[in-house]
């Protein structure tokens, strides 16, 4: 595990896959606009720089999840003190989910063919 402090929008991972856990700050009364732009930036950076990663985002803010702009693949409801929260999972991929499913099917079909090569029945 590596820890560092940097501008999230400028991070370019060295590897093509990984795991990210985020707990972004939520809006404070009167400061909703800056938090909204933060969430939009996080979503855009994840889509652009983190293809192949699985991301979990923890928040008590529906606005956070809405402004991230990604579709979650899984979610769990949690309680943090007295606040109801959620942690949502996002799988980041290039293209559409339909393309990813098709490519996955083609790869698994090719593995079946490879396994059957040389077999005699």
mmCIF file of N, CA and C in Angstrom:
data_model
loop_
_atom_site.group_PDB
_atom_site.id
_atom_site.type_symbol
_atom_site.label_atom_id
_atom_site.label_comp_id
_atom_site.label_asym_id
_atom_site.label_seq_id
_atom_site.Cartn_x
_atom_site.Cartn_y
_atom_site.Cartn_z
ATOM 1 N N UNK A 1 0.859 -1.173 0.000
ATOM 2 C CA UNK A 1 0.000 0.000 0.000
ATOM 3 C C UNK A 1 0.897 1.225 0.000
ATOM 4 N N UNK A 2 0.578 2.158 -0.870
ATOM 5 C CA UNK A 2 1.334 3.401 -0.926
ATOM 6 C C UNK A 2 0.399 4.563 -0.616
ATOM 7 N N UNK A 3 0.900 5.500 0.174
ATOM 8 C CA UNK A 3 0.144 6.695 0.501
ATOM 9 C C UNK A 3 0.901 7.896 -0.036
ATOM 10 N N UNK A 4 0.156 8.844 -0.587
ATOM 11 C CA UNK A 4 0.778 10.084 -1.034
ATOM 12 C C UNK A 4 -0.289 11.174 -1.062
ATOM 13 N N UNK A 5 0.170 12.406 -1.081
ATOM 14 C CA UNK A 5 -0.724 13.550 -1.173
ATOM 15 C C UNK A 5 -0.492 14.180 -2.536
ATOM 16 N N UNK A 6 -1.556 14.295 -3.318
ATOM 17 C CA UNK A 6 -1.441 14.921 -4.635
ATOM 18 C C UNK A 6 -2.831 15.318 -5.115
ATOM 19 N N UNK A 7 -2.850 16.073 -6.187
ATOM 20 C CA UNK A 7 -4.100 16.481 -6.809
ATOM 21 C C UNK A 7 -4.693 15.255 -7.506
ATOM 22 N N UNK A 8 -5.872 14.819 -7.081
ATOM 23 C CA UNK A 8 -6.467 13.591 -7.611
ATOM 24 C C UNK A 8 -6.611 13.635 -9.128
ATOM 25 N N UNK A 9 -6.965 14.787 -9.683
ATOM 26 C CA UNK A 9 -7.207 14.883 -11.127
ATOM 27 C C UNK A 9 -5.934 14.672 -11.940
ATOM 28 N N UNK A 10 -4.767 14.777 -11.314
ATOM 29 C CA UNK A 10 -3.513 14.602 -12.063
ATOM 30 C C UNK A 10 -2.895 13.213 -11.878
ATOM 31 N N UNK A 11 -3.521 12.344 -11.102
ATOM 32 C CA UNK A 11 -2.966 11.015 -10.863
ATOM 33 C C UNK A 11 -3.161 10.147 -12.098
ATOM 34 N N UNK A 12 -2.072 9.536 -12.551
ATOM 35 C CA UNK A 12 -2.101 8.586 -13.659
ATOM 36 C C UNK A 12 -1.467 7.301 -13.151
ATOM 37 N N UNK A 13 -2.255 6.253 -12.936
ATOM 38 C CA UNK A 13 -1.707 5.024 -12.366
ATOM 39 C C UNK A 13 -0.717 4.351 -13.311
ATOM 40 N N UNK A 14 0.266 3.666 -12.718
ATOM 41 C CA UNK A 14 1.269 2.947 -13.505
ATOM 42 C C UNK A 14 0.726 1.615 -14.006
ATOM 43 N N UNK A 15 -0.227 1.040 -13.281
ATOM 44 C CA UNK A 15 -0.779 -0.260 -13.655
ATOM 45 C C UNK A 15 -2.143 -0.081 -14.307
ATOM 46 N N UNK A 16 -2.578 -1.108 -15.009
ATOM 47 C CA UNK A 16 -3.842 -1.037 -15.740
ATOM 48 C C UNK A 16 -5.034 -1.545 -14.945
ATOM 49 N N UNK A 17 -4.820 -1.975 -13.716
ATOM 50 C CA UNK A 17 -5.941 -2.366 -12.875
ATOM 51 C C UNK A 17 -5.558 -2.172 -11.421
ATOM 52 N N UNK A 18 -6.559 -2.112 -10.581
ATOM 53 C CA UNK A 18 -6.294 -1.901 -9.170
ATOM 54 C C UNK A 18 -7.589 -1.682 -8.409
ATOM 55 N N UNK A 19 -7.432 -1.235 -7.190
ATOM 56 C CA UNK A 19 -8.544 -1.063 -6.264
ATOM 57 C C UNK A 19 -8.403 0.304 -5.608
ATOM 58 N N UNK A 20 -9.493 1.063 -5.577
ATOM 59 C CA UNK A 20 -9.489 2.389 -4.954
ATOM 60 C C UNK A 20 -10.656 2.455 -3.977
ATOM 61 N N UNK A 21 -10.393 2.996 -2.801
ATOM 62 C CA UNK A 21 -11.429 3.251 -1.803
ATOM 63 C C UNK A 21 -11.430 4.749 -1.519
ATOM 64 N N UNK A 22 -12.568 5.406 -1.758
ATOM 65 C CA UNK A 22 -12.686 6.855 -1.561
ATOM 66 C C UNK A 22 -13.743 7.168 -0.510
ATOM 67 N N UNK A 23 -13.437 8.145 0.323
ATOM 68 C CA UNK A 23 -14.389 8.705 1.273
ATOM 69 C C UNK A 23 -14.325 10.228 1.108
ATOM 70 N N UNK A 24 -14.945 10.743 0.014
ATOM 71 C CA UNK A 24 -14.831 12.182 -0.250
ATOM 72 C C UNK A 24 -15.591 12.999 0.783
ATOM 73 N N UNK A 25 -15.165 14.240 0.994
ATOM 74 C CA UNK A 25 -15.871 15.100 1.954
ATOM 75 C C UNK A 25 -17.268 15.427 1.449
ATOM 76 N N UNK A 26 -18.188 15.588 2.375
ATOM 77 C CA UNK A 26 -19.554 15.958 2.000
ATOM 78 C C UNK A 26 -19.734 17.453 2.147
ATOM 79 N N UNK A 27 -20.786 17.971 1.525
ATOM 80 C CA UNK A 27 -21.038 19.417 1.523
ATOM 81 C C UNK A 27 -21.316 19.931 2.926
ATOM 82 N N UNK A 28 -20.717 21.039 3.216
ATOM 83 C CA UNK A 28 -21.048 21.770 4.440
ATOM 84 C C UNK A 28 -22.074 22.836 4.053
ATOM 85 N N UNK A 29 -22.942 23.152 4.941
ATOM 86 C CA UNK A 29 -23.980 24.140 4.652
ATOM 87 C C UNK A 29 -23.352 25.424 4.099
ATOM 88 N N UNK A 30 -23.835 25.853 2.939
ATOM 89 C CA UNK A 30 -23.314 27.058 2.305
ATOM 90 C C UNK A 30 -22.159 26.801 1.361
ATOM 91 N N UNK A 31 -21.661 25.578 1.292
ATOM 92 C CA UNK A 31 -20.511 25.276 0.448
ATOM 93 C C UNK A 31 -20.820 24.138 -0.528
ATOM 94 N N UNK A 32 -22.098 23.983 -0.893
ATOM 95 C CA UNK A 32 -22.522 22.874 -1.736
ATOM 96 C C UNK A 32 -21.910 22.919 -3.125
ATOM 97 N N UNK A 33 -21.719 24.111 -3.690
ATOM 98 C CA UNK A 33 -21.215 24.253 -5.061
ATOM 99 C C UNK A 33 -19.804 23.687 -5.207
ATOM 100 N N UNK A 34 -18.908 23.981 -4.254
ATOM 101 C CA UNK A 34 -17.539 23.485 -4.376
ATOM 102 C C UNK A 34 -17.486 21.969 -4.206
ATOM 103 N N UNK A 35 -18.346 21.417 -3.368
ATOM 104 C CA UNK A 35 -18.378 19.969 -3.188
ATOM 105 C C UNK A 35 -18.923 19.297 -4.435
ATOM 106 N N UNK A 36 -19.934 19.892 -5.059
ATOM 107 C CA UNK A 36 -20.487 19.332 -6.299
ATOM 108 C C UNK A 36 -19.408 19.258 -7.376
ATOM 109 N N UNK A 37 -18.631 20.323 -7.540
ATOM 110 C CA UNK A 37 -17.574 20.304 -8.557
ATOM 111 C C UNK A 37 -16.486 19.286 -8.208
ATOM 112 N N UNK A 38 -16.242 19.065 -6.928
ATOM 113 C CA UNK A 38 -15.279 18.038 -6.509
ATOM 114 C C UNK A 38 -15.751 16.659 -6.956
ATOM 115 N N UNK A 39 -17.033 16.345 -6.730
ATOM 116 C CA UNK A 39 -17.567 15.043 -7.110
ATOM 117 C C UNK A 39 -17.547 14.839 -8.622
ATOM 118 N N UNK A 40 -17.878 15.885 -9.370
ATOM 119 C CA UNK A 40 -17.827 15.810 -10.832
ATOM 120 C C UNK A 40 -16.400 15.527 -11.274
ATOM 121 N N UNK A 41 -15.417 16.225 -10.683
ATOM 122 C CA UNK A 41 -14.007 16.013 -11.024
ATOM 123 C C UNK A 41 -13.577 14.582 -10.701
ATOM 124 N N UNK A 42 -14.010 14.053 -9.564
ATOM 125 C CA UNK A 42 -13.651 12.681 -9.192
ATOM 126 C C UNK A 42 -14.184 11.703 -10.236
ATOM 127 N N UNK A 43 -15.451 11.845 -10.621
ATOM 128 C CA UNK A 43 -16.035 10.958 -11.623
ATOM 129 C C UNK A 43 -15.324 11.034 -12.959
ATOM 130 N N UNK A 44 -15.029 12.244 -13.410
ATOM 131 C CA UNK A 44 -14.342 12.414 -14.700
ATOM 132 C C UNK A 44 -12.931 11.829 -14.652
ATOM 133 N N UNK A 45 -12.227 12.030 -13.549
ATOM 134 C CA UNK A 45 -10.870 11.492 -13.412
ATOM 135 C C UNK A 45 -10.891 9.978 -13.378
ATOM 136 N N UNK A 46 -11.839 9.402 -12.660
ATOM 137 C CA UNK A 46 -11.939 7.942 -12.619
ATOM 138 C C UNK A 46 -12.179 7.377 -14.012
ATOM 139 N N UNK A 47 -13.118 7.973 -14.765
ATOM 140 C CA UNK A 47 -13.425 7.490 -16.114
ATOM 141 C C UNK A 47 -12.233 7.618 -17.051
ATOM 142 N N UNK A 48 -11.486 8.698 -16.918
ATOM 143 C CA UNK A 48 -10.389 8.986 -17.836
ATOM 144 C C UNK A 48 -9.104 8.236 -17.488
ATOM 145 N N UNK A 49 -8.756 8.158 -16.207
ATOM 146 C CA UNK A 49 -7.440 7.660 -15.817
ATOM 147 C C UNK A 49 -7.429 6.276 -15.176
ATOM 148 N N UNK A 50 -8.570 5.740 -14.817
ATOM 149 C CA UNK A 50 -8.572 4.517 -14.015
ATOM 150 C C UNK A 50 -9.364 3.365 -14.648
ATOM 151 N N UNK A 51 -9.308 3.262 -15.968
ATOM 152 C CA UNK A 51 -9.944 2.141 -16.663
ATOM 153 C C UNK A 51 -9.301 0.847 -16.173
ATOM 154 N N UNK A 52 -10.128 -0.143 -15.847
ATOM 155 C CA UNK A 52 -9.632 -1.419 -15.342
ATOM 156 C C UNK A 52 -9.625 -1.513 -13.832
ATOM 157 N N UNK A 53 -9.951 -0.435 -13.156
ATOM 158 C CA UNK A 53 -9.938 -0.405 -11.693
ATOM 159 C C UNK A 53 -11.325 -0.693 -11.139
ATOM 160 N N UNK A 54 -11.351 -1.204 -9.930
ATOM 161 C CA UNK A 54 -12.589 -1.311 -9.164
ATOM 162 C C UNK A 54 -12.514 -0.228 -8.091
ATOM 163 N N UNK A 55 -13.582 0.549 -7.978
ATOM 164 C CA UNK A 55 -13.608 1.682 -7.057
ATOM 165 C C UNK A 55 -14.788 1.523 -6.101
ATOM 166 N N UNK A 56 -14.530 1.756 -4.821
ATOM 167 C CA UNK A 56 -15.580 1.798 -3.806
ATOM 168 C C UNK A 56 -15.609 3.210 -3.250
ATOM 169 N N UNK A 57 -16.799 3.804 -3.216
ATOM 170 C CA UNK A 57 -16.957 5.161 -2.693
ATOM 171 C C UNK A 57 -17.928 5.114 -1.520
ATOM 172 N N UNK A 58 -17.489 5.695 -0.408
ATOM 173 C CA UNK A 58 -18.269 5.735 0.829
ATOM 174 C C UNK A 58 -18.774 7.155 1.037
ATOM 175 N N UNK A 59 -20.081 7.310 1.261
ATOM 176 C CA UNK A 59 -20.632 8.643 1.497
ATOM 177 C C UNK A 59 -22.015 8.548 2.126
ATOM 178 N N UNK A 60 -22.420 9.648 2.739
ATOM 179 C CA UNK A 60 -23.781 9.759 3.250
ATOM 180 C C UNK A 60 -24.596 10.700 2.377
ATOM 181 N N UNK A 61 -24.058 11.060 1.231
ATOM 182 C CA UNK A 61 -24.676 12.074 0.384
ATOM 183 C C UNK A 61 -25.144 11.489 -0.954
ATOM 184 N N UNK A 62 -26.447 11.539 -1.188
ATOM 185 C CA UNK A 62 -26.958 11.135 -2.496
ATOM 186 C C UNK A 62 -26.411 12.036 -3.592
ATOM 187 N N UNK A 63 -26.194 13.321 -3.266
ATOM 188 C CA UNK A 63 -25.626 14.246 -4.241
ATOM 189 C C UNK A 63 -24.231 13.802 -4.663
ATOM 190 N N UNK A 64 -23.462 13.274 -3.716
ATOM 191 C CA UNK A 64 -22.125 12.772 -4.045
ATOM 192 C C UNK A 64 -22.235 11.716 -5.138
ATOM 193 N N UNK A 65 -23.051 10.714 -4.893
ATOM 194 C CA UNK A 65 -23.180 9.622 -5.848
ATOM 195 C C UNK A 65 -23.745 10.105 -7.185
ATOM 196 N N UNK A 66 -24.684 11.008 -7.150
ATOM 197 C CA UNK A 66 -25.286 11.528 -8.377
ATOM 198 C C UNK A 66 -24.259 12.311 -9.198
ATOM 199 N N UNK A 67 -23.441 13.130 -8.525
ATOM 200 C CA UNK A 67 -22.467 13.967 -9.237
ATOM 201 C C UNK A 67 -21.234 13.201 -9.690
ATOM 202 N N UNK A 68 -20.991 12.031 -9.118
ATOM 203 C CA UNK A 68 -19.873 11.195 -9.591
ATOM 204 C C UNK A 68 -20.127 10.804 -11.051
ATOM 205 N N UNK A 69 -21.385 10.572 -11.412
ATOM 206 C CA UNK A 69 -21.737 10.318 -12.808
ATOM 207 C C UNK A 69 -21.391 8.921 -13.309
ATOM 208 N N UNK A 70 -21.282 7.956 -12.434
ATOM 209 C CA UNK A 70 -20.992 6.576 -12.820
ATOM 210 C C UNK A 70 -22.119 5.676 -12.333
ATOM 211 N N UNK A 71 -22.303 4.542 -13.009
ATOM 212 C CA UNK A 71 -23.282 3.552 -12.545
ATOM 213 C C UNK A 71 -22.602 2.595 -11.597
ATOM 214 N N UNK A 72 -23.219 2.409 -10.452
ATOM 215 C CA UNK A 72 -22.626 1.493 -9.485
ATOM 216 C C UNK A 72 -23.010 0.059 -9.827
ATOM 217 N N UNK A 73 -22.151 -0.870 -9.429
ATOM 218 C CA UNK A 73 -22.403 -2.290 -9.677
ATOM 219 C C UNK A 73 -22.869 -3.006 -8.412
ATOM 220 N N UNK A 74 -22.602 -2.417 -7.268
ATOM 221 C CA UNK A 74 -23.006 -3.008 -5.999
ATOM 222 C C UNK A 74 -23.066 -1.904 -4.956
ATOM 223 N N UNK A 75 -23.885 -2.104 -3.924
ATOM 224 C CA UNK A 75 -23.946 -1.100 -2.856
ATOM 225 C C UNK A 75 -24.367 -1.761 -1.555
ATOM 226 N N UNK A 76 -23.903 -1.167 -0.473
ATOM 227 C CA UNK A 76 -24.249 -1.635 0.866
ATOM 228 C C UNK A 76 -24.637 -0.429 1.701
ATOM 229 N N UNK A 77 -25.714 -0.554 2.451
ATOM 230 C CA UNK A 77 -26.131 0.497 3.366
ATOM 231 C C UNK A 77 -25.401 0.294 4.685
ATOM 232 N N UNK A 78 -24.862 1.374 5.223
ATOM 233 C CA UNK A 78 -24.107 1.347 6.477
ATOM 234 C C UNK A 78 -24.593 2.479 7.373
ATOM 235 N N UNK A 79 -24.229 2.412 8.635
ATOM 236 C CA UNK A 79 -24.494 3.505 9.571
ATOM 237 C C UNK A 79 -23.159 3.953 10.127
ATOM 238 N N UNK A 80 -22.923 5.264 10.074
ATOM 239 C CA UNK A 80 -21.704 5.862 10.604
ATOM 240 C C UNK A 80 -22.130 6.818 11.712
ATOM 241 N N UNK A 81 -22.038 6.375 12.947
ATOM 242 C CA UNK A 81 -22.556 7.172 14.061
ATOM 243 C C UNK A 81 -24.066 7.194 13.972
ATOM 244 N N UNK A 82 -24.612 8.390 13.733
ATOM 245 C CA UNK A 82 -26.064 8.512 13.591
ATOM 246 C C UNK A 82 -26.478 8.712 12.136
ATOM 247 N N UNK A 83 -25.507 8.696 11.236
ATOM 248 C CA UNK A 83 -25.811 8.975 9.832
ATOM 249 C C UNK A 83 -25.949 7.692 9.015
ATOM 250 N N UNK A 84 -26.985 7.638 8.182
ATOM 251 C CA UNK A 84 -27.126 6.556 7.227
ATOM 252 C C UNK A 84 -26.202 6.835 6.051
ATOM 253 N N UNK A 85 -25.416 5.847 5.680
ATOM 254 C CA UNK A 85 -24.425 5.992 4.614
ATOM 255 C C UNK A 85 -24.544 4.826 3.643
ATOM 256 N N UNK A 86 -23.820 4.912 2.568
ATOM 257 C CA UNK A 86 -23.704 3.823 1.616
ATOM 258 C C UNK A 86 -22.266 3.715 1.161
ATOM 259 N N UNK A 87 -21.896 2.517 0.775
ATOM 260 C CA UNK A 87 -20.646 2.316 0.064
ATOM 261 C C UNK A 87 -21.032 1.649 -1.245
ATOM 262 N N UNK A 88 -20.593 2.239 -2.352
ATOM 263 C CA UNK A 88 -20.968 1.748 -3.677
ATOM 264 C C UNK A 88 -19.725 1.341 -4.457
ATOM 265 N N UNK A 89 -19.887 0.288 -5.226
ATOM 266 C CA UNK A 89 -18.806 -0.243 -6.051
ATOM 267 C C UNK A 89 -19.003 0.176 -7.506
ATOM 268 N N UNK A 90 -17.901 0.520 -8.157
ATOM 269 C CA UNK A 90 -17.917 0.890 -9.569
ATOM 270 C C UNK A 90 -16.808 0.126 -10.277
ATOM 271 N N UNK A 91 -17.150 -0.499 -11.390
ATOM 272 C CA UNK A 91 -16.139 -1.160 -12.213
ATOM 273 C C UNK A 91 -15.901 -0.269 -13.415
ATOM 274 N N UNK A 92 -14.663 0.178 -13.568
ATOM 275 C CA UNK A 92 -14.341 1.123 -14.628
ATOM 276 C C UNK A 92 -13.781 0.366 -15.825
ATOM 277 N N UNK A 93 -14.373 0.598 -16.986
ATOM 278 C CA UNK A 93 -13.962 -0.098 -18.195
ATOM 279 C C UNK A 93 -14.049 0.867 -19.365
ATOM 280 N N UNK A 94 -13.373 0.492 -20.433
ATOM 281 C CA UNK A 94 -13.364 1.294 -21.645
ATOM 282 C C UNK A 94 -14.538 0.876 -22.520
ATOM 283 N N UNK A 95 -15.270 1.812 -23.072
ATOM 284 C CA UNK A 95 -16.398 1.490 -23.928
ATOM 285 C C UNK A 95 -17.667 1.293 -23.123
ATOM 286 N N UNK A 96 -18.597 0.541 -23.700
ATOM 287 C CA UNK A 96 -19.877 0.317 -23.036
ATOM 288 C C UNK A 96 -19.879 -1.032 -22.324
ATOM 289 N N UNK A 97 -20.799 -1.201 -21.386
ATOM 290 C CA UNK A 97 -20.922 -2.469 -20.667
ATOM 291 C C UNK A 97 -21.266 -3.594 -21.634
ATOM 292 N N UNK A 98 -22.039 -3.280 -22.662
ATOM 293 C CA UNK A 98 -22.386 -4.272 -23.679
ATOM 294 C C UNK A 98 -21.112 -4.793 -24.355
ATOM 295 N N UNK A 99 -20.179 -3.878 -24.683
ATOM 296 C CA UNK A 99 -18.908 -4.290 -25.302
ATOM 297 C C UNK A 99 -18.094 -5.159 -24.360
ATOM 298 N N UNK A 100 -18.062 -4.801 -23.080
ATOM 299 C CA UNK A 100 -17.293 -5.555 -22.086
ATOM 300 C C UNK A 100 -17.861 -6.963 -21.955
ATOM 301 N N UNK A 101 -19.182 -7.085 -21.885
ATOM 302 C CA UNK A 101 -19.807 -8.411 -21.781
ATOM 303 C C UNK A 101 -19.508 -9.250 -23.021
ATOM 304 N N UNK A 102 -19.599 -8.637 -24.210
ATOM 305 C CA UNK A 102 -19.329 -9.357 -25.450
ATOM 306 C C UNK A 102 -17.887 -9.842 -25.477
ATOM 307 N N UNK A 103 -16.930 -8.969 -25.131
ATOM 308 C CA UNK A 103 -15.518 -9.346 -25.115
ATOM 309 C C UNK A 103 -15.251 -10.452 -24.112
ATOM 310 N N UNK A 104 -15.896 -10.382 -22.963
ATOM 311 C CA UNK A 104 -15.734 -11.422 -21.943
ATOM 312 C C UNK A 104 -16.263 -12.749 -22.448
ATOM 313 N N UNK A 105 -17.409 -12.733 -23.150
ATOM 314 C CA UNK A 105 -17.986 -13.950 -23.697
ATOM 315 C C UNK A 105 -17.057 -14.548 -24.752
ATOM 316 N N UNK A 106 -16.511 -13.694 -25.617
ATOM 317 C CA UNK A 106 -15.600 -14.176 -26.662
ATOM 318 C C UNK A 106 -14.362 -14.801 -26.046
ATOM 319 N N UNK A 107 -13.789 -14.164 -25.012
ATOM 320 C CA UNK A 107 -12.604 -14.727 -24.360
ATOM 321 C C UNK A 107 -12.908 -16.070 -23.720
ATOM 322 N N UNK A 108 -14.053 -16.186 -23.043
ATOM 323 C CA UNK A 108 -14.380 -17.460 -22.386
ATOM 324 C C UNK A 108 -14.671 -18.527 -23.431
ATOM 325 N N UNK A 109 -15.284 -18.167 -24.545
ATOM 326 C CA UNK A 109 -15.560 -19.116 -25.613
ATOM 327 C C UNK A 109 -14.250 -19.616 -26.220
ATOM 328 N N UNK A 110 -13.274 -18.720 -26.394
ATOM 329 C CA UNK A 110 -11.962 -19.116 -26.934
ATOM 330 C C UNK A 110 -11.236 -20.044 -25.972
ATOM 331 N N UNK A 111 -11.370 -19.813 -24.669
ATOM 332 C CA UNK A 111 -10.730 -20.704 -23.697
ATOM 333 C C UNK A 111 -11.319 -22.100 -23.788
ATOM 334 N N UNK A 112 -12.638 -22.195 -24.001
ATOM 335 C CA UNK A 112 -13.275 -23.505 -24.156
ATOM 336 C C UNK A 112 -12.730 -24.216 -25.385
ATOM 337 N N UNK A 113 -12.558 -23.457 -26.482
ATOM 338 C CA UNK A 113 -12.002 -24.057 -27.698
ATOM 339 C C UNK A 113 -10.574 -24.540 -27.457
ATOM 340 N N UNK A 114 -9.763 -23.715 -26.752
ATOM 341 C CA UNK A 114 -8.383 -24.094 -26.460
ATOM 342 C C UNK A 114 -8.341 -25.376 -25.621
ATOM 343 N N UNK A 115 -9.240 -25.488 -24.650
ATOM 344 C CA UNK A 115 -9.283 -26.664 -23.801
ATOM 345 C C UNK A 115 -9.648 -27.911 -24.585
ATOM 346 N N UNK A 116 -10.493 -27.733 -25.592
ATOM 347 C CA UNK A 116 -10.961 -28.874 -26.349
ATOM 348 C C UNK A 116 -10.003 -29.278 -27.472
ATOM 349 N N UNK A 117 -9.005 -28.453 -27.770
ATOM 350 C CA UNK A 117 -8.029 -28.780 -28.802
ATOM 351 C C UNK A 117 -7.281 -30.056 -28.414
ATOM 352 N N UNK A 118 -7.175 -30.964 -29.307
ATOM 353 C CA UNK A 118 -6.409 -32.170 -29.069
ATOM 354 C C UNK A 118 -7.158 -33.245 -28.312
ATOM 355 N N UNK A 119 -8.346 -32.986 -27.883
ATOM 356 C CA UNK A 119 -9.120 -34.013 -27.182
ATOM 357 C C UNK A 119 -9.767 -34.939 -28.188
ATOM 358 N N UNK A 120 -9.814 -36.192 -27.843
ATOM 359 C CA UNK A 120 -10.497 -37.153 -28.693
ATOM 360 C C UNK A 120 -11.666 -37.712 -27.926
ATOM 361 N N UNK A 121 -12.764 -37.787 -28.603
ATOM 362 C CA UNK A 121 -13.973 -38.292 -27.963
ATOM 363 C C UNK A 121 -14.378 -39.627 -28.543
#
